[in-house]
Amino acid sequence: MKRRRLLQAAAGATPLYLMAGAGLTSRRLLAEWPADAFHAEQLAEAERLLFGERPITESEAVLIEAPNIAENGRNVPVEVRITLPNTTAVSLFSDANPVPLLARVHFTPAVAPRISIRVKLGGSGNLLAVAEASGSLYRATRAVKVTAGGCGG
């Protein structure tokens, strides 16, 4: 039984801690994990916890690709591309979810600012992506309709 607990504990170690221990990522990222923003139940509260009172500008340089109609809200493909220079992070929200913050990704200068993930949507609503670039915040919004039972209507 002790061996099983040891294996479970080893498998439960997060890749982020392993990468930080190996020097592959900054230990600073671990200290800045926005846990309270991921637990916020209102979109405005999650944005305030992440960005403070900084203004957010609508921008066509932030592009969200997602289906117009998601027949299965438990598995919705989303891609976010940012064409702004010096993009350091992007946060993805859903105003229809009980916990709006879906993902937060940091970029290094060596990678293109693009993410492709699958998210769970609690219902029809808007996906919002907020990109941080050159010290400013930029937002894009995309409406997604979630149908019940995959009936497409």
Coordinates of C-alpha atoms in Angstrom, one line a residue, residues 48-108:
R48 CA -10.2 43.0 -11.6
L49 CA -8.1 40.4 -9.8
L50 CA -6.0 39.8 -12.8
F51 CA -5.6 43.3 -14.3
G52 CA -6.6 45.7 -11.5
E53 CA -8.1 49.0 -12.8
R54 CA -6.1 49.0 -16.1
P55 CA -8.2 49.9 -19.1
I56 CA -8.9 47.2 -21.7
T57 CA -9.2 48.2 -25.4
E58 CA -11.2 46.3 -28.0
S59 CA -8.8 45.1 -30.7
E60 CA -9.0 43.2 -34.0
A61 CA -5.4 42.1 -33.4
V62 CA -6.8 39.5 -30.9
L63 CA -8.7 36.8 -32.8
I64 CA -10.9 34.1 -31.3
E65 CA -11.8 31.2 -33.4
A66 CA -14.6 29.0 -32.1
P67 CA -17.7 27.3 -33.5
N68 CA -20.8 29.5 -33.8
I69 CA -22.8 26.6 -32.4
A70 CA -21.3 24.1 -30.0
E71 CA -23.3 20.9 -29.9
N72 CA -21.4 19.7 -26.9
G73 CA -20.6 22.4 -24.3
R74 CA -18.3 20.0 -22.5
N75 CA -15.7 20.0 -25.3
V76 CA -15.5 23.2 -27.3
P77 CA -12.4 23.9 -29.5
V78 CA -11.1 27.4 -29.1
E79 CA -8.1 29.0 -30.8
V80 CA -6.8 32.5 -29.9
R81 CA -4.2 34.3 -32.1
I82 CA -2.6 37.6 -31.3
T83 CA -0.8 39.7 -33.8
L84 CA 0.3 42.4 -31.4
P85 CA 4.0 43.0 -30.9
N86 CA 5.5 42.1 -27.5
T87 CA 2.6 39.9 -26.3
T88 CA 3.4 38.4 -22.9
A89 CA 0.1 36.8 -21.9
V90 CA -3.5 36.0 -22.8
S91 CA -6.4 35.2 -20.5
L92 CA -9.6 33.4 -21.8
F93 CA -13.0 33.9 -20.1
S94 CA -16.6 32.8 -20.6
D95 CA -19.3 35.0 -19.3
A96 CA -21.7 31.9 -19.2
N97 CA -19.6 29.8 -16.8
P98 CA -20.0 29.8 -13.0
V99 CA -16.3 30.4 -12.8
P100 CA -15.5 32.7 -15.8
L101 CA -11.6 32.4 -16.1
L102 CA -10.9 29.4 -18.3
A103 CA -7.2 29.7 -19.0
R104 CA -4.2 32.0 -18.6
V105 CA -1.1 31.5 -20.8
H106 CA 2.2 33.4 -20.6
F107 CA 4.4 33.7 -23.7
T108 CA 8.2 34.1 -24.0

